[in-house]
């Protein structure tokens, strides 16, 4: 009998630590909508991860909902994918505890994100910040995901997830699928507009450093006009031109133009014209996202029905893996 080929499954998430930046969008979320036709996708608002850094409860609650709405505004369809809020499925926290007992101190100590974040939040180097890769492993392994979209900054986490899964399988047999990294066709690392050697981040304190995907057109253009570039005049992609390279990457991502096409388009024109063109292209590209977000936020009942359904579906699917794990370890179910 001919077997219908099962789609590969993908899991990805984003922290509700603020409105998504253009970096989150180009590097991650923008690529998630087109994946929905090719794969079985689960997309998660990673709110448990977000509390490794102190959050104001009122703001946090609002941000979780608003980031959920943003995912839908970026084309993620709750009819096609499982779109859920991590803390609403308790299996994540439970598997995370089990896996943390199969994760070595030395492995966690080597994670660059821990080193970076503990330096940035020196007054709050909590245990969650240290063990958060075990939670990330649980997120992925619960769904037996074949693929995990990875940016350059996430490869170390995926490697650790694979090690934990292999270690567990080595002791208890074939419990976890070993996930592979998936590099989306489009997707690049977007740098800060104020310091193009640093990645653009939601939590950057300098409001001019990042474009938020809900920024208004004039705000977006203003921020691009202020972007740090260099003292040359030529719009071309070259080593040492971090600011211009970043703007070209952004312009290319929203217009689909190649670096050569962009260079030709702005030959003989100054950086001023180029910056305005980038700002306009970004603002026009993001307009439908802003409009859809406003529409969704005015319909809280619909949003709630989506995340309740997401929680139920994610719980049902992940329970199978969790129960298998609990049985293997010897817990009484
Ligand atoms: N600058 C970036 N360029 C490309 N991709 C990026 N991502 C983040 N920044 C860039 C990708 O966005 C996804 C979700 O990220 P996250 O919110 O879970 O965590 P993050 O990487 O820590 O993002 P931020 O914006 O820097 O958040 P804060 O400031 O709260 O730490 C990931 O796939 C990430 O690769």
mmCIF file of C-alpha atoms and ligand atoms in Angstrom:
data_model
loop_
_atom_site.group_PDB
_atom_site.id
_atom_site.type_symbol
_atom_site.label_atom_id
_atom_site.label_comp_id
_atom_site.label_asym_id
_atom_site.label_seq_id
_atom_site.Cartn_x
_atom_site.Cartn_y
_atom_site.Cartn_z
ATOM 1 C CA UNK A 1 0.000 0.000 0.000
ATOM 2 C CA UNK A 2 1.349 3.387 -0.918
ATOM 3 C CA UNK A 3 2.130 5.388 2.184
ATOM 4 C CA UNK A 4 1.461 9.095 2.229
ATOM 5 C CA UNK A 5 4.684 10.859 3.136
ATOM 6 C CA UNK A 6 4.459 12.522 6.515
ATOM 7 C CA UNK A 7 5.541 16.151 6.661
ATOM 8 C CA UNK A 8 8.578 16.940 8.776
ATOM 9 C CA UNK A 9 7.843 18.799 11.976
ATOM 10 C CA UNK A 10 9.329 22.084 13.108
ATOM 11 C CA UNK A 11 9.314 23.889 16.431
ATOM 12 C CA UNK A 12 10.313 27.477 16.966
ATOM 13 C CA UNK A 13 9.713 30.160 19.553
ATOM 14 C CA UNK A 14 10.214 33.755 20.460
ATOM 15 C CA UNK A 15 10.415 35.464 23.832
ATOM 16 C CA UNK A 16 7.741 38.036 24.709
ATOM 17 C CA UNK A 17 10.328 40.511 25.918
ATOM 18 C CA UNK A 18 8.965 43.352 23.804
ATOM 19 C CA UNK A 19 7.626 44.190 20.377
ATOM 20 C CA UNK A 20 9.619 42.192 17.821
ATOM 21 C CA UNK A 21 12.471 44.039 16.219
ATOM 22 C CA UNK A 22 13.228 44.080 12.536
ATOM 23 C CA UNK A 23 16.004 41.599 13.495
ATOM 24 C CA UNK A 24 13.537 39.115 15.008
ATOM 25 C CA UNK A 25 11.350 39.630 11.970
ATOM 26 C CA UNK A 26 13.910 39.240 9.172
ATOM 27 C CA UNK A 27 16.008 36.648 10.996
ATOM 28 C CA UNK A 28 13.133 34.520 12.230
ATOM 29 C CA UNK A 29 9.401 35.306 12.169
ATOM 30 C CA UNK A 30 9.131 36.425 8.536
ATOM 31 C CA UNK A 31 10.365 32.980 7.481
ATOM 32 C CA UNK A 32 7.924 31.086 9.662
ATOM 33 C CA UNK A 33 4.749 31.757 7.652
ATOM 34 C CA UNK A 34 6.024 30.206 4.390
ATOM 35 C CA UNK A 35 7.224 27.118 6.288
ATOM 36 C CA UNK A 36 3.645 26.264 7.238
ATOM 37 C CA UNK A 37 2.870 24.699 3.871
ATOM 38 C CA UNK A 38 5.948 22.524 3.797
ATOM 39 C CA UNK A 39 6.103 21.384 7.420
ATOM 40 C CA UNK A 40 3.970 20.620 10.467
ATOM 41 C CA UNK A 41 4.810 23.657 12.551
ATOM 42 C CA UNK A 42 4.516 24.524 16.214
ATOM 43 C CA UNK A 43 5.241 28.125 17.197
ATOM 44 C CA UNK A 44 5.539 29.194 20.773
ATOM 45 C CA UNK A 45 5.622 32.360 22.815
ATOM 46 C CA UNK A 46 8.535 31.478 25.104
ATOM 47 C CA UNK A 47 7.317 33.226 28.226
ATOM 48 C CA UNK A 48 9.012 30.798 30.644
ATOM 49 C CA UNK A 49 12.353 31.699 29.065
ATOM 50 C CA UNK A 50 11.617 35.400 29.383
ATOM 51 C CA UNK A 51 11.589 35.378 33.203
ATOM 52 C CA UNK A 52 15.308 34.559 33.336
ATOM 53 C CA UNK A 53 15.439 38.358 33.154
ATOM 54 C CA UNK A 54 13.254 40.318 35.592
ATOM 55 C CA UNK A 55 9.894 41.344 34.057
ATOM 56 C CA UNK A 56 7.300 43.784 35.326
ATOM 57 C CA UNK A 57 4.174 41.581 35.834
ATOM 58 C CA UNK A 58 1.664 44.011 34.306
ATOM 59 C CA UNK A 59 3.802 44.795 31.289
ATOM 60 C CA UNK A 60 4.784 41.158 30.883
ATOM 61 C CA UNK A 61 1.181 39.946 30.794
ATOM 62 C CA UNK A 62 0.313 42.523 28.173
ATOM 63 C CA UNK A 63 3.420 41.646 26.144
ATOM 64 C CA UNK A 64 2.624 37.925 26.084
ATOM 65 C CA UNK A 65 -0.730 38.660 24.470
ATOM 66 C CA UNK A 66 0.643 41.298 22.163
ATOM 67 C CA UNK A 67 3.496 39.038 20.970
ATOM 68 C CA UNK A 68 0.974 36.260 20.369
ATOM 69 C CA UNK A 69 -1.041 38.677 18.210
ATOM 70 C CA UNK A 70 2.158 39.717 16.433
ATOM 71 C CA UNK A 71 2.889 36.117 15.429
ATOM 72 C CA UNK A 72 -0.545 35.902 13.820
ATOM 73 C CA UNK A 73 -0.054 39.329 12.207
ATOM 74 C CA UNK A 74 3.136 38.028 10.589
ATOM 75 C CA UNK A 75 1.154 35.347 8.775
ATOM 76 C CA UNK A 76 1.243 32.453 11.217
ATOM 77 C CA UNK A 77 -2.080 30.730 10.863
ATOM 78 C CA UNK A 78 -3.542 28.942 13.898
ATOM 79 C CA UNK A 79 -5.565 26.755 11.525
ATOM 80 C CA UNK A 80 -2.359 25.428 9.960
ATOM 81 C CA UNK A 81 0.060 25.473 12.887
ATOM 82 C CA UNK A 82 0.009 24.984 16.619
ATOM 83 C CA UNK A 83 0.462 28.480 18.021
ATOM 84 C CA UNK A 84 0.734 28.438 21.788
ATOM 85 C CA UNK A 85 1.980 30.102 24.931
ATOM 86 C CA UNK A 86 4.684 28.004 26.587
ATOM 87 C CA UNK A 87 3.567 28.475 30.210
ATOM 88 C CA UNK A 88 0.066 27.254 29.316
ATOM 89 C CA UNK A 89 1.453 23.792 28.673
ATOM 90 C CA UNK A 90 2.944 22.509 31.912
ATOM 91 C CA UNK A 91 4.743 19.661 30.152
ATOM 92 C CA UNK A 92 7.546 22.071 29.214
ATOM 93 C CA UNK A 93 8.471 22.829 32.815
ATOM 94 C CA UNK A 94 8.153 19.194 33.840
ATOM 95 C CA UNK A 95 10.348 17.771 31.087
ATOM 96 C CA UNK A 96 12.792 20.588 31.635
ATOM 97 C CA UNK A 97 13.363 19.424 35.222
ATOM 98 C CA UNK A 98 13.936 15.842 34.133
ATOM 99 C CA UNK A 99 16.339 16.907 31.382
ATOM 100 C CA UNK A 100 18.260 19.228 33.675
ATOM 101 C CA UNK A 101 19.262 16.047 35.538
ATOM 102 C CA UNK A 102 20.763 14.784 32.277
ATOM 103 C CA UNK A 103 22.589 18.026 31.480
ATOM 104 C CA UNK A 104 26.098 18.533 32.794
ATOM 105 C CA UNK A 105 27.274 21.614 34.696
ATOM 106 C CA UNK A 106 30.268 21.870 32.351
ATOM 107 C CA UNK A 107 28.029 21.918 29.280
ATOM 108 C CA UNK A 108 25.910 24.745 30.669
ATOM 109 C CA UNK A 109 28.996 26.701 31.726
ATOM 110 C CA UNK A 110 30.202 26.794 28.143
ATOM 111 C CA UNK A 111 27.053 28.415 26.718
ATOM 112 C CA UNK A 112 27.943 31.800 25.306
ATOM 113 C CA UNK A 113 24.418 33.131 25.820
ATOM 114 C CA UNK A 114 24.758 32.485 29.558
ATOM 115 C CA UNK A 115 28.060 34.322 29.603
ATOM 116 C CA UNK A 116 26.605 37.265 27.633
ATOM 117 C CA UNK A 117 23.369 37.538 29.598
ATOM 118 C CA UNK A 118 25.006 37.137 33.003
ATOM 119 C CA UNK A 119 27.421 39.922 32.122
ATOM 120 C CA UNK A 120 24.510 42.103 30.989
ATOM 121 C CA UNK A 121 22.407 41.373 34.112
ATOM 122 C CA UNK A 122 25.168 41.018 36.678
ATOM 123 C CA UNK A 123 22.759 41.811 39.530
ATOM 124 C CA UNK A 124 20.529 38.839 38.699
ATOM 125 C CA UNK A 125 22.564 35.820 37.609
ATOM 126 C CA UNK A 126 19.854 33.329 38.548
ATOM 127 C CA UNK A 127 19.770 29.545 38.211
ATOM 128 C CA UNK A 128 17.155 29.790 35.450
ATOM 129 C CA UNK A 129 19.531 31.803 33.305
ATOM 130 C CA UNK A 130 22.056 29.007 33.746
ATOM 131 C CA UNK A 131 19.737 26.038 33.143
ATOM 132 C CA UNK A 132 17.653 27.614 30.405
ATOM 133 C CA UNK A 133 19.224 25.402 27.700
ATOM 134 C CA UNK A 134 17.610 22.383 29.439
ATOM 135 C CA UNK A 135 14.240 24.096 29.065
ATOM 136 C CA UNK A 136 15.019 24.793 25.442
ATOM 137 C CA UNK A 137 15.892 21.117 24.957
ATOM 138 C CA UNK A 138 12.548 20.182 26.540
ATOM 139 C CA UNK A 139 10.698 22.579 24.210
ATOM 140 C CA UNK A 140 12.168 20.905 21.168
ATOM 141 C CA UNK A 141 12.220 17.270 22.283
ATOM 142 C CA UNK A 142 8.636 17.257 23.611
ATOM 143 C CA UNK A 143 7.354 17.615 20.046
ATOM 144 C CA UNK A 144 9.792 15.098 18.540
ATOM 145 C CA UNK A 145 10.665 17.925 16.142
ATOM 146 C CA UNK A 146 12.649 16.913 13.065
ATOM 147 C CA UNK A 147 13.858 20.437 12.481
ATOM 148 C CA UNK A 148 14.603 23.569 14.452
ATOM 149 C CA UNK A 149 15.145 26.828 12.565
ATOM 150 C CA UNK A 150 18.467 28.167 13.755
ATOM 151 C CA UNK A 151 20.222 31.442 13.441
ATOM 152 C CA UNK A 152 23.976 31.696 14.001
ATOM 153 C CA UNK A 153 23.323 32.558 17.664
ATOM 154 C CA UNK A 154 21.285 29.404 18.280
ATOM 155 C CA UNK A 155 23.518 26.606 16.987
ATOM 156 C CA UNK A 156 25.127 25.999 20.370
ATOM 157 C CA UNK A 157 21.713 25.435 21.957
ATOM 158 C CA UNK A 158 20.698 22.966 19.298
ATOM 159 C CA UNK A 159 23.981 21.086 19.710
ATOM 160 C CA UNK A 160 23.350 20.797 23.443
ATOM 161 C CA UNK A 161 19.778 19.592 22.807
ATOM 162 C CA UNK A 162 21.147 16.881 20.546
ATOM 163 C CA UNK A 163 23.691 15.852 23.178
ATOM 164 C CA UNK A 164 21.032 15.641 25.897
ATOM 165 C CA UNK A 165 18.736 13.616 23.630
ATOM 166 C CA UNK A 166 21.527 11.227 22.650
ATOM 167 C CA UNK A 167 22.560 10.803 26.268
ATOM 168 C CA UNK A 168 18.993 10.014 27.322
ATOM 169 C CA UNK A 169 18.435 7.642 24.392
ATOM 170 C CA UNK A 170 21.756 5.942 25.218
ATOM 171 C CA UNK A 171 20.455 5.064 28.678
ATOM 172 C CA UNK A 172 16.777 4.369 28.008
ATOM 173 C CA UNK A 173 16.454 3.430 24.337
ATOM 174 C CA UNK A 174 14.913 5.382 21.506
ATOM 175 C CA UNK A 175 12.830 8.007 23.296
ATOM 176 C CA UNK A 176 13.709 11.242 21.516
ATOM 177 C CA UNK A 177 14.050 12.079 17.867
ATOM 178 C CA UNK A 178 17.393 13.816 17.313
ATOM 179 C CA UNK A 179 16.538 17.204 15.768
ATOM 180 C CA UNK A 180 18.439 18.801 12.919
ATOM 181 C CA UNK A 181 19.069 22.488 12.397
ATOM 182 C CA UNK A 182 17.143 24.144 9.595
ATOM 183 C CA UNK A 183 18.506 27.238 7.957
ATOM 184 C CA UNK A 184 15.659 29.063 6.207
ATOM 185 C CA UNK A 185 16.311 30.173 2.624
ATOM 186 C CA UNK A 186 16.031 33.809 3.603
ATOM 187 C CA UNK A 187 17.083 35.136 6.968
ATOM 188 C CA UNK A 188 20.046 37.117 8.069
ATOM 189 C CA UNK A 189 21.483 38.561 11.207
ATOM 190 C CA UNK A 190 20.392 42.183 11.534
ATOM 191 C CA UNK A 191 22.646 44.528 13.444
ATOM 192 C CA UNK A 192 21.922 47.497 15.702
ATOM 193 C CA UNK A 193 21.455 50.800 13.869
ATOM 194 C CA UNK A 194 23.439 52.581 16.572
ATOM 195 C CA UNK A 195 26.310 50.073 16.700
ATOM 196 C CA UNK A 196 26.386 47.812 13.639
ATOM 197 C CA UNK A 197 28.861 45.422 15.286
ATOM 198 C CA UNK A 198 26.167 44.403 17.804
ATOM 199 C CA UNK A 199 22.994 42.471 16.974
ATOM 200 C CA UNK A 200 19.710 44.348 16.976
ATOM 201 C CA UNK A 201 17.899 43.415 20.218
ATOM 202 C CA UNK A 202 14.445 44.035 21.659
ATOM 203 C CA UNK A 203 15.907 44.905 25.025
ATOM 204 C CA UNK A 204 18.368 47.516 23.729
ATOM 205 C CA UNK A 205 18.000 50.622 25.852
ATOM 206 C CA UNK A 206 18.732 52.970 22.968
ATOM 207 C CA UNK A 207 15.429 53.429 21.072
ATOM 208 C CA UNK A 208 17.313 54.466 17.928
ATOM 209 C CA UNK A 209 19.234 51.178 17.838
ATOM 210 C CA UNK A 210 16.325 49.098 16.659
ATOM 211 C CA UNK A 211 13.285 49.246 14.455
ATOM 212 C CA UNK A 212 10.253 47.724 16.139
ATOM 213 C CA UNK A 213 7.849 46.145 13.706
ATOM 214 C CA UNK A 214 4.982 48.282 15.030
ATOM 215 C CA UNK A 215 6.865 51.585 14.583
ATOM 216 C CA UNK A 216 5.077 54.176 12.440
ATOM 217 C CA UNK A 217 6.475 55.108 9.029
ATOM 218 C CA UNK A 218 7.917 58.475 10.070
ATOM 219 C CA UNK A 219 9.543 56.912 13.131
ATOM 220 C CA UNK A 220 11.106 54.216 10.974
ATOM 221 C CA UNK A 221 12.491 56.731 8.483
ATOM 222 C CA UNK A 222 13.824 58.913 11.293
ATOM 223 C CA UNK A 223 15.661 55.963 12.856
ATOM 224 C CA UNK A 224 17.217 54.957 9.545
ATOM 225 C CA UNK A 225 18.317 58.546 8.911
ATOM 226 C CA UNK A 226 20.222 58.386 12.209
ATOM 227 C CA UNK A 227 21.775 54.967 11.494
ATOM 228 C CA UNK A 228 25.530 54.841 12.015
ATOM 229 C CA UNK A 229 27.383 54.302 8.732
ATOM 230 C CA UNK A 230 30.889 55.344 7.635
ATOM 231 C CA UNK A 231 32.613 58.355 6.156
ATOM 232 C CA UNK A 232 32.613 57.066 2.561
ATOM 233 C CA UNK A 233 29.924 57.797 -0.041
ATOM 234 C CA UNK A 234 29.508 54.474 -1.793
ATOM 235 C CA UNK A 235 26.585 52.116 -1.243
ATOM 236 C CA UNK A 236 28.293 48.751 -1.653
ATOM 237 C CA UNK A 237 28.668 45.590 0.423
ATOM 238 C CA UNK A 238 32.245 45.369 1.617
ATOM 239 C CA UNK A 239 34.181 44.305 4.695
ATOM 240 C CA UNK A 240 34.588 47.164 7.132
ATOM 241 C CA UNK A 241 31.335 48.856 6.046
ATOM 242 C CA UNK A 242 29.241 47.285 8.817
ATOM 243 C CA UNK A 243 26.565 49.996 8.892
ATOM 244 C CA UNK A 244 26.009 50.067 5.121
ATOM 245 C CA UNK A 245 26.206 46.269 4.893
ATOM 246 C CA UNK A 246 23.467 46.067 7.501
ATOM 247 C CA UNK A 247 21.230 48.576 5.683
ATOM 248 C CA UNK A 248 21.784 46.734 2.398
ATOM 249 C CA UNK A 249 20.872 43.429 4.052
ATOM 250 C CA UNK A 250 17.679 44.978 5.406
ATOM 251 C CA UNK A 251 16.779 46.598 2.080
ATOM 252 C CA UNK A 252 17.457 43.314 0.259
ATOM 253 C CA UNK A 253 15.308 41.363 2.733
ATOM 254 C CA UNK A 254 12.243 43.567 2.292
ATOM 255 C CA UNK A 255 12.536 44.220 -1.460
ATOM 256 C CA UNK A 256 14.004 40.914 -2.641
ATOM 257 C CA UNK A 257 16.801 42.809 -4.453
ATOM 258 C CA UNK A 258 20.338 41.415 -4.610
ATOM 259 C CA UNK A 259 23.392 43.303 -3.355
ATOM 260 C CA UNK A 260 24.453 44.035 -6.939
ATOM 261 C CA UNK A 261 21.025 45.432 -7.790
ATOM 262 C CA UNK A 262 21.092 47.642 -4.710
ATOM 263 C CA UNK A 263 24.596 48.901 -5.526
ATOM 264 C CA UNK A 264 23.466 49.767 -9.081
ATOM 265 C CA UNK A 265 20.286 51.464 -7.839
ATOM 266 C CA UNK A 266 22.200 53.825 -5.566
ATOM 267 C CA UNK A 267 25.285 54.422 -7.704
ATOM 268 C CA UNK A 268 26.125 58.119 -7.580
ATOM 269 C CA UNK A 269 23.610 58.802 -4.818
ATOM 270 C CA UNK A 270 24.556 59.662 -1.239
ATOM 271 C CA UNK A 271 23.841 57.776 1.959
ATOM 272 C CA UNK A 272 21.011 60.215 2.737
ATOM 273 C CA UNK A 273 18.920 59.030 -0.233
ATOM 274 C CA UNK A 274 19.743 55.420 0.496
ATOM 275 C CA UNK A 275 18.690 55.665 4.137
ATOM 276 C CA UNK A 276 15.336 57.228 3.227
ATOM 277 C CA UNK A 277 14.749 54.525 0.604
ATOM 278 C CA UNK A 278 15.493 51.791 3.166
ATOM 279 C CA UNK A 279 13.144 53.451 5.671
ATOM 280 C CA UNK A 280 10.327 53.718 3.141
ATOM 281 C CA UNK A 281 10.744 50.151 1.922
ATOM 282 C CA UNK A 282 10.738 48.788 5.476
ATOM 283 C CA UNK A 283 7.719 50.868 6.526
ATOM 284 C CA UNK A 284 5.741 49.832 3.428
ATOM 285 C CA UNK A 285 6.672 46.206 3.933
ATOM 286 C CA UNK A 286 5.545 46.288 7.566
ATOM 287 C CA UNK A 287 2.287 48.191 6.985
ATOM 288 C CA UNK A 288 0.121 45.032 6.599
ATOM 289 C CA UNK A 289 1.630 43.617 9.800
ATOM 290 C CA UNK A 290 0.746 46.801 11.710
ATOM 291 C CA UNK A 291 -2.781 46.825 10.302
ATOM 292 C CA UNK A 292 -3.424 43.174 11.054
ATOM 293 C CA UNK A 293 -2.044 43.621 14.572
ATOM 294 C CA UNK A 294 -4.466 46.499 15.260
ATOM 295 C CA UNK A 295 -7.350 44.400 13.979
ATOM 296 C CA UNK A 296 -6.419 41.383 16.121
ATOM 297 C CA UNK A 297 -5.827 43.368 19.300
ATOM 298 C CA UNK A 298 -9.361 44.714 18.958
ATOM 299 C CA UNK A 299 -10.668 41.137 19.006
ATOM 300 C CA UNK A 300 -9.437 39.675 22.292
ATOM 301 C CA UNK A 301 -12.057 36.917 22.217
ATOM 302 C CA UNK A 302 -10.607 35.582 18.966
ATOM 303 C CA UNK A 303 -7.065 35.741 20.336
ATOM 304 C CA UNK A 304 -8.139 33.873 23.434
ATOM 305 C CA UNK A 305 -9.843 31.172 21.386
ATOM 306 C CA UNK A 306 -6.586 30.748 19.416
ATOM 307 C CA UNK A 307 -4.265 30.449 22.387
ATOM 308 C CA UNK A 308 -6.641 28.158 24.284
ATOM 309 C CA UNK A 309 -6.778 25.866 21.279
ATOM 310 C CA UNK A 310 -2.972 26.089 20.931
ATOM 311 C CA UNK A 311 -2.519 25.129 24.588
ATOM 312 C CA UNK A 312 -4.802 22.143 24.253
ATOM 313 C CA UNK A 313 -3.179 20.858 21.083
ATOM 314 C CA UNK A 314 0.367 21.360 22.325
ATOM 315 C CA UNK A 315 -0.477 19.639 25.617
ATOM 316 C CA UNK A 316 -2.001 16.670 23.840
ATOM 317 C CA UNK A 317 0.943 16.156 21.498
ATOM 318 C CA UNK A 318 3.674 16.742 24.063
ATOM 319 C CA UNK A 319 2.020 14.545 26.719
ATOM 320 C CA UNK A 320 2.927 11.453 24.689
ATOM 321 C CA UNK A 321 6.636 12.221 24.919
ATOM 322 C CA UNK A 322 6.486 13.270 28.548
ATOM 323 C CA UNK A 323 4.702 10.084 29.617
ATOM 324 C CA UNK A 324 7.235 7.974 27.776
ATOM 325 C CA UNK A 325 10.067 9.789 29.527
ATOM 326 C CA UNK A 326 8.458 9.486 32.971
ATOM 327 C CA UNK A 327 7.894 5.758 32.479
ATOM 328 C CA UNK A 328 11.449 5.167 31.289
ATOM 329 C CA UNK A 329 12.931 6.989 34.272
ATOM 330 C CA UNK A 330 10.798 4.889 36.627
ATOM 331 C CA UNK A 331 8.138 7.263 37.877
ATOM 332 C CA UNK A 332 4.741 5.769 38.748
ATOM 333 C CA UNK A 333 2.171 7.132 36.299
HETATM 334 N N1 LIG B 1 19.308 40.851 15.271
HETATM 335 C C1 LIG B 1 18.809 39.699 14.876
HETATM 336 N N2 LIG B 1 18.980 39.290 13.600
HETATM 337 C C2 LIG B 1 18.462 38.107 13.185
HETATM 338 N N3 LIG B 1 17.741 37.271 13.966
HETATM 339 C C3 LIG B 1 17.527 37.634 15.237
HETATM 340 N N4 LIG B 1 16.869 37.060 16.269
HETATM 341 C C4 LIG B 1 16.959 37.850 17.352
HETATM 342 N N5 LIG B 1 17.662 38.969 17.065
HETATM 343 C C5 LIG B 1 18.050 38.867 15.762
HETATM 344 C C6 LIG B 1 16.164 35.787 16.169
HETATM 345 O O1 LIG B 1 14.841 35.987 16.659
HETATM 346 C C7 LIG B 1 14.364 34.759 17.220
HETATM 347 C C8 LIG B 1 13.670 35.020 18.524
HETATM 348 O O2 LIG B 1 14.549 35.577 19.442
HETATM 349 P P1 LIG B 1 14.174 35.655 20.974
HETATM 350 O O3 LIG B 1 13.254 36.756 21.219
HETATM 351 O O4 LIG B 1 13.706 34.333 21.462
HETATM 352 O O5 LIG B 1 15.542 35.916 21.686
HETATM 353 P P2 LIG B 1 16.776 36.795 21.322
HETATM 354 O O6 LIG B 1 17.582 36.149 20.252
HETATM 355 O O7 LIG B 1 17.459 37.048 22.638
HETATM 356 O O8 LIG B 1 16.153 38.144 20.736
HETATM 357 P P3 LIG B 1 16.381 39.606 21.217
HETATM 358 O O9 LIG B 1 15.577 40.487 20.306
HETATM 359 O O10 LIG B 1 17.841 39.916 21.336
HETATM 360 O O11 LIG B 1 15.678 39.591 22.630
HETATM 361 P P4 LIG B 1 16.215 40.071 24.033
HETATM 362 O O12 LIG B 1 16.676 41.498 23.830
HETATM 363 O O13 LIG B 1 15.034 39.961 24.938
HETATM 364 O O14 LIG B 1 17.319 39.133 24.437
HETATM 365 C C9 LIG B 1 15.562 33.818 17.343
HETATM 366 O O15 LIG B 1 15.448 32.830 16.334
HETATM 367 C C10 LIG B 1 16.749 34.712 17.084
HETATM 368 O O16 LIG B 1 17.801 34.008 16.428
#
